[in-house]
PDB file of C-alpha atoms in Angstrom:
ATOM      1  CA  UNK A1079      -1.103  21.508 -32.895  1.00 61.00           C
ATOM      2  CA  UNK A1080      -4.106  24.139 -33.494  1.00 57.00           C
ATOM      3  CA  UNK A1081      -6.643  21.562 -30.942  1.00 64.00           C
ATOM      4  CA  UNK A1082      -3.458  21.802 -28.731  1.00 62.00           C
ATOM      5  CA  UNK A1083      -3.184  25.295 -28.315  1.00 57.00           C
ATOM      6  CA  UNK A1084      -7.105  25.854 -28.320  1.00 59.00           C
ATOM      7  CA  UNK A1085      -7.003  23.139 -25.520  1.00 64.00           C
ATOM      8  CA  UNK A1086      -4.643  25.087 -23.762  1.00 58.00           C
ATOM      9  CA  UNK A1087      -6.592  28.673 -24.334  1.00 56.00           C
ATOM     10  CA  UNK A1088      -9.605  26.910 -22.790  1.00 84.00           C
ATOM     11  CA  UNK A1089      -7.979  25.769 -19.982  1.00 88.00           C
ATOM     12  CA  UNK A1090      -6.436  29.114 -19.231  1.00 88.00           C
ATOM     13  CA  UNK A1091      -9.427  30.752 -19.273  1.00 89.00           C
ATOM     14  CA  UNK A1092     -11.475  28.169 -17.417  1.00 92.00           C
ATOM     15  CA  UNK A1093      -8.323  28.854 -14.742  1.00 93.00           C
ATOM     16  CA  UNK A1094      -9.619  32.705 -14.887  1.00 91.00           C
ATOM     17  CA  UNK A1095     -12.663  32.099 -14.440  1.00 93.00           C
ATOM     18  CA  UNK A1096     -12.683  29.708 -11.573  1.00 94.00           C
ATOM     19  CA  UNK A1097      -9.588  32.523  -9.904  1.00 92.00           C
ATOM     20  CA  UNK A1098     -12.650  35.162 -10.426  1.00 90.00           C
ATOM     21  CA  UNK A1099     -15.139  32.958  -8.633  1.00 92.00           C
ATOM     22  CA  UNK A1100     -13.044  32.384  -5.849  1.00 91.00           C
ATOM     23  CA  UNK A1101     -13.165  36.258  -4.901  1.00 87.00           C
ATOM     24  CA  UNK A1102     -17.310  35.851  -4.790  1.00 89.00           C
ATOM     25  CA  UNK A1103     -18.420  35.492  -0.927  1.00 90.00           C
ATOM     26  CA  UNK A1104     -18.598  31.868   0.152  1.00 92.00           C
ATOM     27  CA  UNK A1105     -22.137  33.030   1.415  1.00 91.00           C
ATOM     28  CA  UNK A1106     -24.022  34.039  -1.832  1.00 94.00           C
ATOM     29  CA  UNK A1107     -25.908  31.850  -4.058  1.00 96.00           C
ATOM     30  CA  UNK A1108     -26.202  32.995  -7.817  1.00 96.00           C
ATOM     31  CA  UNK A1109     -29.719  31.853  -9.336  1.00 96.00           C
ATOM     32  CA  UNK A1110     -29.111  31.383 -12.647  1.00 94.00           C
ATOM     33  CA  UNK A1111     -33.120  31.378 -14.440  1.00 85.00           C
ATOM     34  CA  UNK A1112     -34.203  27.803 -14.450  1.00 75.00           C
ATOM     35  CA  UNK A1113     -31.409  26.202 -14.001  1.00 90.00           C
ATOM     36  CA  UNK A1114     -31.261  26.717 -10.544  1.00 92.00           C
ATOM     37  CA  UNK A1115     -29.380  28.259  -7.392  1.00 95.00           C
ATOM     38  CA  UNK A1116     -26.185  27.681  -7.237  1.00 96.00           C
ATOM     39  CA  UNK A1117     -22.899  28.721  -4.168  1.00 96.00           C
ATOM     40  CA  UNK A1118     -19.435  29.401  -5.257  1.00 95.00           C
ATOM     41  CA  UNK A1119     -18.199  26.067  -5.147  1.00 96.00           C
ATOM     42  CA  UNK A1120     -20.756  24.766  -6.918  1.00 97.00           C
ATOM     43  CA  UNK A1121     -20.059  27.234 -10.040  1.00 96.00           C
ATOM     44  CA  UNK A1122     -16.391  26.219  -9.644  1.00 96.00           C
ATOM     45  CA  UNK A1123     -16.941  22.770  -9.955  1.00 97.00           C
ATOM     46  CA  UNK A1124     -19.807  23.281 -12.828  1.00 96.00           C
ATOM     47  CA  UNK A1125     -16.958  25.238 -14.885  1.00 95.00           C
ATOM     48  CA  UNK A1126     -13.980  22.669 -13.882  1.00 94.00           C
ATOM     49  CA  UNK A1127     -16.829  19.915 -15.537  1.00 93.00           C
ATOM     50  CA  UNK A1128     -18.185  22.173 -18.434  1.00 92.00           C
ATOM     51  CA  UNK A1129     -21.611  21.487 -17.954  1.00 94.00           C
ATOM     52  CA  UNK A1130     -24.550  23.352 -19.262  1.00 93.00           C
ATOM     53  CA  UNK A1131     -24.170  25.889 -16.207  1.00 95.00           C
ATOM     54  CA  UNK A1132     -19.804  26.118 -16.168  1.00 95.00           C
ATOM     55  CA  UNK A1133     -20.066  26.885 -20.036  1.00 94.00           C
ATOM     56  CA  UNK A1134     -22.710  29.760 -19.119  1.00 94.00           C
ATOM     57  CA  UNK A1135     -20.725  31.478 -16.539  1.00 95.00           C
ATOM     58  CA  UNK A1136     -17.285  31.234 -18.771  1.00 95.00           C
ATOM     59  CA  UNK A1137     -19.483  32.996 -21.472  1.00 94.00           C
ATOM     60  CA  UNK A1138     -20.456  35.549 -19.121  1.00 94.00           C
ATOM     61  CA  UNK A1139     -17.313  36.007 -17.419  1.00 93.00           C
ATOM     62  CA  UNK A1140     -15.430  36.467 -21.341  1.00 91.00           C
ATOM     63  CA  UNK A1141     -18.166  38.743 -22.550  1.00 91.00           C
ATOM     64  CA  UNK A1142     -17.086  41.081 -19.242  1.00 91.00           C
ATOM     65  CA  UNK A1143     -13.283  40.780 -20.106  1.00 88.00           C
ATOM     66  CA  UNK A1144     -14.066  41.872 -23.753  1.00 88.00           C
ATOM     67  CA  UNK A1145     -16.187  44.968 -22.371  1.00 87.00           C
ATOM     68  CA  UNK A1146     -13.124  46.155 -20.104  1.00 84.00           C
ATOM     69  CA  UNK A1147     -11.365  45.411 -22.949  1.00 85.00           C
ATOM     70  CA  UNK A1148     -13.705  47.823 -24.935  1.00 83.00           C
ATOM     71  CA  UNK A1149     -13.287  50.247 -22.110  1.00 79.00           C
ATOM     72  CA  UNK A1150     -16.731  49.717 -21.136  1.00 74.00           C
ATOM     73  CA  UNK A1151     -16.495  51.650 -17.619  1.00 68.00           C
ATOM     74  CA  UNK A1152     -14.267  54.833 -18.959  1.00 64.00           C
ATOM     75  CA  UNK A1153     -16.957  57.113 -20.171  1.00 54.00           C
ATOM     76  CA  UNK A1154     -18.330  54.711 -22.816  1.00 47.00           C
ATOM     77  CA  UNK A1155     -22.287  54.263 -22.785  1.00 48.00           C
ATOM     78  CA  UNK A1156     -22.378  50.960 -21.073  1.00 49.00           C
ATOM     79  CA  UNK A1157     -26.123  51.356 -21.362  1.00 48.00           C
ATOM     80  CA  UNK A1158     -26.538  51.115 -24.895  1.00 48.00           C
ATOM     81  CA  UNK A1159     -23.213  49.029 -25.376  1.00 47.00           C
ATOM     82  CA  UNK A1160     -21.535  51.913 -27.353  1.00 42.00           C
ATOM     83  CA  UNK A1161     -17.856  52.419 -27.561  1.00 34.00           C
TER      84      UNK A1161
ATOM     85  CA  UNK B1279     -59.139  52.825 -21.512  1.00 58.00           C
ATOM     86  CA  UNK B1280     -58.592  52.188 -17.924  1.00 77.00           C
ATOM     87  CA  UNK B1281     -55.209  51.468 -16.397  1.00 91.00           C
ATOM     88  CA  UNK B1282     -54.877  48.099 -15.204  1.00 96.00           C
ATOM     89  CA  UNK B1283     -52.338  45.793 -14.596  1.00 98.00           C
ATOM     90  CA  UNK B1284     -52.296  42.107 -14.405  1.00 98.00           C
ATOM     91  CA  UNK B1285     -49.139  39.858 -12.364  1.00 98.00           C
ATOM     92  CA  UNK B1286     -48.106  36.761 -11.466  1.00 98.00           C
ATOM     93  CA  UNK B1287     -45.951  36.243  -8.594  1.00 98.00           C
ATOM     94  CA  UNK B1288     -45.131  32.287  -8.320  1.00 97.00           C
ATOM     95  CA  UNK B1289     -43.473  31.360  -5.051  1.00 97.00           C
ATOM     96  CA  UNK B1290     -42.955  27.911  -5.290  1.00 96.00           C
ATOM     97  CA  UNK B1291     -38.588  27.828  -4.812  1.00 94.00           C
ATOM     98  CA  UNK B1292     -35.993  29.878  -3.932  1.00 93.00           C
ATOM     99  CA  UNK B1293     -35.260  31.724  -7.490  1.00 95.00           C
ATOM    100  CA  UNK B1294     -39.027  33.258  -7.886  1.00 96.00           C
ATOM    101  CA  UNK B1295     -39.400  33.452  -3.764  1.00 96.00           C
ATOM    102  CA  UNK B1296     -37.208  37.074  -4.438  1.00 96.00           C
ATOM    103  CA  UNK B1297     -39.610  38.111  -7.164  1.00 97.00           C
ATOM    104  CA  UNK B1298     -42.368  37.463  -4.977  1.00 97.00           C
ATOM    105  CA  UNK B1299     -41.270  39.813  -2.841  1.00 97.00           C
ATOM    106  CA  UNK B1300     -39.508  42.228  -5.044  1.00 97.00           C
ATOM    107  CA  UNK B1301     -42.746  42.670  -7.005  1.00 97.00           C
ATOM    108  CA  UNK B1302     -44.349  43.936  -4.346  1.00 96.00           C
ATOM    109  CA  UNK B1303     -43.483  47.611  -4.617  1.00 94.00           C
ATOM    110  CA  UNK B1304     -44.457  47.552  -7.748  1.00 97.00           C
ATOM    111  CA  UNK B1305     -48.448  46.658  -6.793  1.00 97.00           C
ATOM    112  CA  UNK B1306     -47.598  48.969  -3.722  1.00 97.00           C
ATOM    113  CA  UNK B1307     -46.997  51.951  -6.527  1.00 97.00           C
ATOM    114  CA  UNK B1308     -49.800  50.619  -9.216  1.00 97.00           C
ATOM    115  CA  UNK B1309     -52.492  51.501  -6.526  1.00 97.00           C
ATOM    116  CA  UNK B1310     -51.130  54.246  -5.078  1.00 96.00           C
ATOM    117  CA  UNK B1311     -51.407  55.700  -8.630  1.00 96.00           C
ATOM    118  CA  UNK B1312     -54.779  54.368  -9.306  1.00 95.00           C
ATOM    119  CA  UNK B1313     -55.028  51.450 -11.220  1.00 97.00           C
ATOM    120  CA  UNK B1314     -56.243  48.374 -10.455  1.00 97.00           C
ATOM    121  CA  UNK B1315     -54.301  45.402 -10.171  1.00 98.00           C
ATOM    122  CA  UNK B1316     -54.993  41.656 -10.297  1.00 98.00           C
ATOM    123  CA  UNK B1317     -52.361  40.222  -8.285  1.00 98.00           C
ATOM    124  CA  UNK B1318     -51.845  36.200  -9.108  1.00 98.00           C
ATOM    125  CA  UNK B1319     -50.345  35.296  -6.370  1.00 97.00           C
ATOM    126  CA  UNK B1320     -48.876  31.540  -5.488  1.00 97.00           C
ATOM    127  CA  UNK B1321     -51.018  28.959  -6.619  1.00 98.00           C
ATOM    128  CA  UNK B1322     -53.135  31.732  -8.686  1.00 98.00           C
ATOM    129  CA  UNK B1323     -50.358  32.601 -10.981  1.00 98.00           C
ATOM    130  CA  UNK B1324     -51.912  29.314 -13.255  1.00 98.00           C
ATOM    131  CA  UNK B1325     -52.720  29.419 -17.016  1.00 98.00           C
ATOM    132  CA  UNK B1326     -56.834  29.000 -16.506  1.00 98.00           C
ATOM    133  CA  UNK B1327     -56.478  32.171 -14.065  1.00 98.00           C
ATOM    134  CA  UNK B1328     -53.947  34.351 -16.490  1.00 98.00           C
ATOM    135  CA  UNK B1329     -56.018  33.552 -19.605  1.00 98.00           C
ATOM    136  CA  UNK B1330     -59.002  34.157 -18.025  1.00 98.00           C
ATOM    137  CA  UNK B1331     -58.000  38.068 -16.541  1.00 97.00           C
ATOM    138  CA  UNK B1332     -56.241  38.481 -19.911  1.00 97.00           C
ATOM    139  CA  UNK B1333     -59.383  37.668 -22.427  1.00 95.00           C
ATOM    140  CA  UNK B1334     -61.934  38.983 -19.825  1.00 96.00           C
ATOM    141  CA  UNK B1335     -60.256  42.154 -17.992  1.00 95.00           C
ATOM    142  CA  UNK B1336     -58.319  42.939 -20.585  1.00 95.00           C
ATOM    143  CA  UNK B1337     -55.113  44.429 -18.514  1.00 97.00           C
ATOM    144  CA  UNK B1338     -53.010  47.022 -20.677  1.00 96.00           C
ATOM    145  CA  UNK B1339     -50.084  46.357 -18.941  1.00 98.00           C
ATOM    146  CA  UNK B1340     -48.659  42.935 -18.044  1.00 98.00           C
ATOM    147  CA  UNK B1341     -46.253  42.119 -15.499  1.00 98.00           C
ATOM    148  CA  UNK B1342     -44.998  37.820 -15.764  1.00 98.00           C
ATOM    149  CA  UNK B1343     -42.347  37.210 -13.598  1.00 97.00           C
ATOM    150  CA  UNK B1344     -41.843  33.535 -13.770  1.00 97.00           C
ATOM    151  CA  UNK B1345     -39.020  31.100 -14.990  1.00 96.00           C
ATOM    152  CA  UNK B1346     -39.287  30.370 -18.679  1.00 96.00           C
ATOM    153  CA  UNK B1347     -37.289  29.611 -21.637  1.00 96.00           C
ATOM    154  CA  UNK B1348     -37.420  30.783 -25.136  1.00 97.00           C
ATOM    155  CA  UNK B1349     -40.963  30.330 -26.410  1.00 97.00           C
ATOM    156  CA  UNK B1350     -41.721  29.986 -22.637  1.00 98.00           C
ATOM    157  CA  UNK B1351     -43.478  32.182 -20.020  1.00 98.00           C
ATOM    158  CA  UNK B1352     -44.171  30.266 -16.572  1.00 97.00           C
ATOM    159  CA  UNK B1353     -45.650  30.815 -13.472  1.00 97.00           C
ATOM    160  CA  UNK B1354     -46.583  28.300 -10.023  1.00 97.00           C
ATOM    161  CA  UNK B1355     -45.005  25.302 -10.141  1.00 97.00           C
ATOM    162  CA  UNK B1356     -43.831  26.136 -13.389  1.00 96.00           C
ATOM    163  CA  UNK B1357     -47.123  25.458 -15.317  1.00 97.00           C
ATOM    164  CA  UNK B1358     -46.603  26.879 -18.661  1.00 98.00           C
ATOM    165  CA  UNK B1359     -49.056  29.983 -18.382  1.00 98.00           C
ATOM    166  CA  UNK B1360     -48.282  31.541 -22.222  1.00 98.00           C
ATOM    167  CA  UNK B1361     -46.348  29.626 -25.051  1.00 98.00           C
ATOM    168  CA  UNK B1362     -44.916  30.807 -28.304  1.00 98.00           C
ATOM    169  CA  UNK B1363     -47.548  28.740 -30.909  1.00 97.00           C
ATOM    170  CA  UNK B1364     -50.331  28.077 -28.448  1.00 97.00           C
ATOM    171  CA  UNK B1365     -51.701  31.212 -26.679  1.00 97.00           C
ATOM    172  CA  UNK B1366     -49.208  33.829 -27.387  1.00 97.00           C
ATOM    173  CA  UNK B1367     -52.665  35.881 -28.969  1.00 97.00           C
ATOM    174  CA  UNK B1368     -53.839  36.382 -25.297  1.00 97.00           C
ATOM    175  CA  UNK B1369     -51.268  39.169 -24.923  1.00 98.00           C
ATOM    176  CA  UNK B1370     -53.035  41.386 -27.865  1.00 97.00           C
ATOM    177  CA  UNK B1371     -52.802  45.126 -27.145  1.00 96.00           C
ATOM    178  CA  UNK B1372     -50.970  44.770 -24.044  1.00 97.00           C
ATOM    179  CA  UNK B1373     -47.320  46.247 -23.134  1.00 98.00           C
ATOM    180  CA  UNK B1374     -45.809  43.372 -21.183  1.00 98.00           C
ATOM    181  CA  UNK B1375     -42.708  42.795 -19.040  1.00 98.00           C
ATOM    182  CA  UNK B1376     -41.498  39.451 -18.458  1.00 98.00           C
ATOM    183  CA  UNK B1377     -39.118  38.769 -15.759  1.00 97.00           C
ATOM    184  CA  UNK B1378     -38.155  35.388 -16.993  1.00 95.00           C
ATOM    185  CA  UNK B1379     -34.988  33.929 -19.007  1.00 94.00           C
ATOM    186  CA  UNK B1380     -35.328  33.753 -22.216  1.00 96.00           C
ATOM    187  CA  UNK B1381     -38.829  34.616 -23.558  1.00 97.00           C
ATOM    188  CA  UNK B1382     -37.911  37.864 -25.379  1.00 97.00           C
ATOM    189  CA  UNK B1383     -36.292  35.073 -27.877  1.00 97.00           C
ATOM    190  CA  UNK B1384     -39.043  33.582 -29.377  1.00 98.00           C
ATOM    191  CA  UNK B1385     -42.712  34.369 -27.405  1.00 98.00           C
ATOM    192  CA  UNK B1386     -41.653  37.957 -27.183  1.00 98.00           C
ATOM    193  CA  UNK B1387     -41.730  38.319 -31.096  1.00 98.00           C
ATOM    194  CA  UNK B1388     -44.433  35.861 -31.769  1.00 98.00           C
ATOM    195  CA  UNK B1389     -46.279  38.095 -29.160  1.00 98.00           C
ATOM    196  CA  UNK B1390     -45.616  41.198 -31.137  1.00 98.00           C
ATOM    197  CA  UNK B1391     -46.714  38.962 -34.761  1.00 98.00           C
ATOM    198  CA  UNK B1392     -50.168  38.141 -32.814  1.00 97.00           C
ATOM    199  CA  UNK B1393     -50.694  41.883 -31.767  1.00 97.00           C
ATOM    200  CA  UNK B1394     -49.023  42.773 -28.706  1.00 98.00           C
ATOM    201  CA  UNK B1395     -47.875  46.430 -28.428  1.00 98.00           C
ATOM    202  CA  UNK B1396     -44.748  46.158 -26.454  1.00 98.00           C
ATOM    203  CA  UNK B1397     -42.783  42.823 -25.341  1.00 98.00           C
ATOM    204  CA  UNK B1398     -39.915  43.496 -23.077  1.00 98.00           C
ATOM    205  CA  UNK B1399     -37.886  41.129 -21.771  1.00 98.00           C
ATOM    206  CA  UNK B1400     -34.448  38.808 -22.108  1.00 98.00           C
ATOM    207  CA  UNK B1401     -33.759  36.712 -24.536  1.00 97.00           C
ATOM    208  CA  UNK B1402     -31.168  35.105 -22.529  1.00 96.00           C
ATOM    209  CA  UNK B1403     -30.934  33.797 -18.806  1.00 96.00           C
ATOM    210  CA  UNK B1404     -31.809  36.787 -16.732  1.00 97.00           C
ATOM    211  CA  UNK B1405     -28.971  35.976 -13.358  1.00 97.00           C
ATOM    212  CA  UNK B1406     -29.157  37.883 -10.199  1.00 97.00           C
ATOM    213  CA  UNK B1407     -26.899  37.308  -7.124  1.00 96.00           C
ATOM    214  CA  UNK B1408     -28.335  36.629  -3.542  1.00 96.00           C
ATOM    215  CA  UNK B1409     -27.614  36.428   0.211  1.00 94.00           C
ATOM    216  CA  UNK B1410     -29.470  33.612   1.400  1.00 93.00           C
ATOM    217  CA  UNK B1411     -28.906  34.459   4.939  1.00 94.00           C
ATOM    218  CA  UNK B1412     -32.022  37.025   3.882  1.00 94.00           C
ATOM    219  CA  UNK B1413     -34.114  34.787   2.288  1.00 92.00           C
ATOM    220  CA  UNK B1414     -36.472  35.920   5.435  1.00 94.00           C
ATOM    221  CA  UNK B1415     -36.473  39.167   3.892  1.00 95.00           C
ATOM    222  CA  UNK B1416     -35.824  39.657   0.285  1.00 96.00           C
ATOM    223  CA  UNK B1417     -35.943  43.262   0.217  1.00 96.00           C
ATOM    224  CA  UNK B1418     -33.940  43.399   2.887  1.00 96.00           C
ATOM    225  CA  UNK B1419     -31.085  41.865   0.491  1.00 96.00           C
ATOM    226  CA  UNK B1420     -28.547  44.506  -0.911  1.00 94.00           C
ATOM    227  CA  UNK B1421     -26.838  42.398  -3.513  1.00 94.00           C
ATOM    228  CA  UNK B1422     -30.149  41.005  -4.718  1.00 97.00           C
ATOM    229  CA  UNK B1423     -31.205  44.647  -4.916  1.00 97.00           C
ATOM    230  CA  UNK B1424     -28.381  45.888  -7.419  1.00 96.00           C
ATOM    231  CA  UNK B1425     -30.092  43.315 -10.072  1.00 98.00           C
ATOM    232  CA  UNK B1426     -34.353  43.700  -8.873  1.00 98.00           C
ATOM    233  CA  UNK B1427     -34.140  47.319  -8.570  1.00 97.00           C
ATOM    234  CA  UNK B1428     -32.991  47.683 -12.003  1.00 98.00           C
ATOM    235  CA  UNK B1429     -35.543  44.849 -12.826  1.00 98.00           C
ATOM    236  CA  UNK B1430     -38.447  46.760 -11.371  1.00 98.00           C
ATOM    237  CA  UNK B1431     -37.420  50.091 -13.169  1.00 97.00           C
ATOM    238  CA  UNK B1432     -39.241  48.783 -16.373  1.00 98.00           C
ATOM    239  CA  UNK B1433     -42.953  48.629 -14.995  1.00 97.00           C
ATOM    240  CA  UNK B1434     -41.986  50.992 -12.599  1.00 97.00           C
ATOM    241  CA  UNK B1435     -41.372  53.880 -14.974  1.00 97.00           C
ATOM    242  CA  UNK B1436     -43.976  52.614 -16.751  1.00 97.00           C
ATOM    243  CA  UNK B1437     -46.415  53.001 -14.486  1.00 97.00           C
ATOM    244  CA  UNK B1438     -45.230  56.575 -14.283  1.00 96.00           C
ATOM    245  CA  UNK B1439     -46.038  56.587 -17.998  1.00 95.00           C
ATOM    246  CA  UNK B1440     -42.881  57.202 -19.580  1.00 97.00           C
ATOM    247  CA  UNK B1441     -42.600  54.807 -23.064  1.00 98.00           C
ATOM    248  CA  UNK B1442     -41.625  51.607 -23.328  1.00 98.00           C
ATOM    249  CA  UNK B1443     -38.216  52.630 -25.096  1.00 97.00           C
ATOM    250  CA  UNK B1444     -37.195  55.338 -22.400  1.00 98.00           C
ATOM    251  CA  UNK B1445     -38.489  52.544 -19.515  1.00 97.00           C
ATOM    252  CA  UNK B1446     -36.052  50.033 -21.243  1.00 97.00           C
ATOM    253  CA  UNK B1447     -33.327  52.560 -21.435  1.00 97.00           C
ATOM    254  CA  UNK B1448     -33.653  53.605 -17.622  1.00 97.00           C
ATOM    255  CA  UNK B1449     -33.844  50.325 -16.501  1.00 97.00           C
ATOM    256  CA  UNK B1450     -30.547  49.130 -18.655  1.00 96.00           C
ATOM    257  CA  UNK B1451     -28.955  52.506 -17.354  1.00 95.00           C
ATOM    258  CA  UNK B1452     -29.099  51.733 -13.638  1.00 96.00           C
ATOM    259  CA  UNK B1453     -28.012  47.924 -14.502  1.00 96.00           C
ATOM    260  CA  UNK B1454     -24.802  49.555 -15.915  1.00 93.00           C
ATOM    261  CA  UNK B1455     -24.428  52.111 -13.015  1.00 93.00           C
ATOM    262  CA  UNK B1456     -24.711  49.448 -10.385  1.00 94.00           C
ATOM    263  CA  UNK B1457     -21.906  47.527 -12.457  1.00 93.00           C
ATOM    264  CA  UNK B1458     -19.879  50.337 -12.420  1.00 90.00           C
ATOM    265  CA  UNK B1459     -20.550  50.719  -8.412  1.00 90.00           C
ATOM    266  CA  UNK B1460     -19.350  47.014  -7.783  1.00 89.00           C
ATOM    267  CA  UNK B1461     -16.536  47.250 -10.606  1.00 85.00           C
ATOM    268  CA  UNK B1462     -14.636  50.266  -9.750  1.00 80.00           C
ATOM    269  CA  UNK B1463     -15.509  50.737  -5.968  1.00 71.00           C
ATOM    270  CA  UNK B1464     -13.310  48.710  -4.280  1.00 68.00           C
ATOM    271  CA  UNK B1465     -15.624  45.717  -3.430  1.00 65.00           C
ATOM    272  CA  UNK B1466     -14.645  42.181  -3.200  1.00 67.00           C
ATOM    273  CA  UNK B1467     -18.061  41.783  -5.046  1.00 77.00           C
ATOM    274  CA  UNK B1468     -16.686  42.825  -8.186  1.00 82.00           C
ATOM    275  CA  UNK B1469     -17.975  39.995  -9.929  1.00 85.00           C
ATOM    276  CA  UNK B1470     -21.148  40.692  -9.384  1.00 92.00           C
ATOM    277  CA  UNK B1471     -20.590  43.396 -12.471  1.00 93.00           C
ATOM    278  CA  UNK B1472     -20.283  40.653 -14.876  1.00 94.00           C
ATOM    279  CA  UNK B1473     -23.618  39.553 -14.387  1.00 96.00           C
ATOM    280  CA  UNK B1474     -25.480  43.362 -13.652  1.00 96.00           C
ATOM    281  CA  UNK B1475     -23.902  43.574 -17.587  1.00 95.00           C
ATOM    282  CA  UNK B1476     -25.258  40.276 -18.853  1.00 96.00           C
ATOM    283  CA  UNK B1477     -28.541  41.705 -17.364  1.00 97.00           C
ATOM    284  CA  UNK B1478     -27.919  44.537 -19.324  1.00 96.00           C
ATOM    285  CA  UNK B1479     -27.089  43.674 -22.529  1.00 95.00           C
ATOM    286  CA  UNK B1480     -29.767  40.739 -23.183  1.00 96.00           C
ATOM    287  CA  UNK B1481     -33.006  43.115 -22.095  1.00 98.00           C
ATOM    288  CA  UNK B1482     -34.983  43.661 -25.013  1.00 98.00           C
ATOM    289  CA  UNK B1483     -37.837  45.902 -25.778  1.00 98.00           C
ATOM    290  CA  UNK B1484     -39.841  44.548 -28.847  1.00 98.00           C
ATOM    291  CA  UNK B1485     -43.029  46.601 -30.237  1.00 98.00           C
ATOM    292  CA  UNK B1486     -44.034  50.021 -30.380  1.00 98.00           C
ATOM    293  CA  UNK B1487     -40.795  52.045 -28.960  1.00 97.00           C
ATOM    294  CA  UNK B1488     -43.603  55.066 -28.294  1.00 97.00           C
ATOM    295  CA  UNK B1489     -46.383  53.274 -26.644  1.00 97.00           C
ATOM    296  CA  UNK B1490     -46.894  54.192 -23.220  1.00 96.00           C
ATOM    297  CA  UNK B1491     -49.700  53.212 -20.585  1.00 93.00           C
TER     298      UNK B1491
END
């Protein structure tokens, strides 16, 4: 019941994630270090799959959510990651 | 000592094609202030030529921009110019910036064990956002510009001599204040703060915090 509800988490977030791509312009291409240059739909598919490049931008995109979380834009010093 | 600085600038595919270009102001403002700069360019940025300068010239401040991976700095074509285990000692006595994923993970410390002064760099994949439709023009590019120009703020405020600690604190500060722009300003490019952040958080400054050029 634990793998079911972790399954579900994932897929939640994986559905944020791909809703948070969607608002990037269709015209932009995100180069991502060596592993290449990639459009929108191509990071949306990437995360639907969970390759090596999906997994990195769900990792990026839940890092963000926990620095709103941590109130990273109200007066914290987002420079040095303080809260 | 004489200032000098050494760079590569690969151009061999889209991804370093931006450096290429964004780099430039950088050599524009290292002469302008006097020091001399070997430029490996293209097909120059190879190991032969890097080790070469490096042994020979003897730059004090090192600019790689290059993909690369943990132990890894690369350069045209993606020949390995300096590797964590194999050359990492050519970097002695030099404060270095890497624009490249990953290297301040592994080659950026081994570089400080073999005697580098300062190592900055990330120590994960370093991601910036781009409009291809100025691919003609890099600089030219906006959104690229939120991520380069805080890039370029290390060597650039190193040039100006400030230390490597306040150069990696300037250049994480405008990182977080273009996040800020694209989070809270109303533009449909807010997701281009999650990324300015990543930036952000994974630039590291390894070394002597004091040194300067």
């Amino acid at each position: 019941m634990a793998d079911e509800k972790n399954n579900q988490i994932d897929e939640q977030l994986k559905k944020v994630v791909i809703a948070n791509l969607q608002g990037l312009s269709p015209d932009l291409r995100m180069h991502i270090g060596s592993m290449g240059e990639f459009s929108r739909e191509e990071l949306i598919d990437n995360v639907e799959k969970e390759t090596e490049v999906g997994t990195k931008i769900i990792e990026i995109q839940l890092n963000f959510l926990r620095s709103l979380k941590d109130g990273i834009f109200y007066g914290q010093n987002l420079a040095n990651n303080e809260t | 000592m004489d200032k000098t600085l050494l760079t590569t600038r690969p151009k061999h595919d889209s991804t370093v094609h931006y450096l290429f270009y964004w780099s430039k102001e950088v050599i524009k403002l290292a002469e302008e202030k006097g020091i001399k700069v070997w430029n490996l360019e293209g097909e120059r940025a190879n190991r032969k030529e890097v080790e070469s300068i490096l042994k020979k010239r003897k730059p004090s401040l090192v600019f790689l921009n290059g993909h690369g991976n943990d132990g890894v700095v690369a350069g045209h074509n993606n020949e390995v110019l300096i590797e964590a285990g194999e050359n990492e000692d050519v970097l002695d006595s030099k404060i270095v910036y890497a624009l490249s994923c990953k290297s301040g993970k592994k080659l950026g410390p081994e570089s400080i064990k073999k005697g580098a002064t300062v190592y900055m760099g990330y120590d994960d994949d370093f991601i910036f956002i781009a409009d291809p439709n100025k691919i003609s023009d890099p600089l030219s590019d906006k959104i690229a510009g939120l991520f380069l120009e805080a890039s370029n703020q290390i060597i650039i405020s190193l040039i100006k001599g400030h230390s490597a600690k306040d150069c990696h604190e300037r250049s994480k500060r405008i990182f977080a204040r273009n996040a800020a722009k694209v989070a809270t300003g109303g533009s449909k490019e807010y997701l281009l703060a999650s990324y300015l952040l990543w930036n952000a958080q994974h630039q590291v400054c390894l070394g002597n915090q004091n040194a300067t050029l």
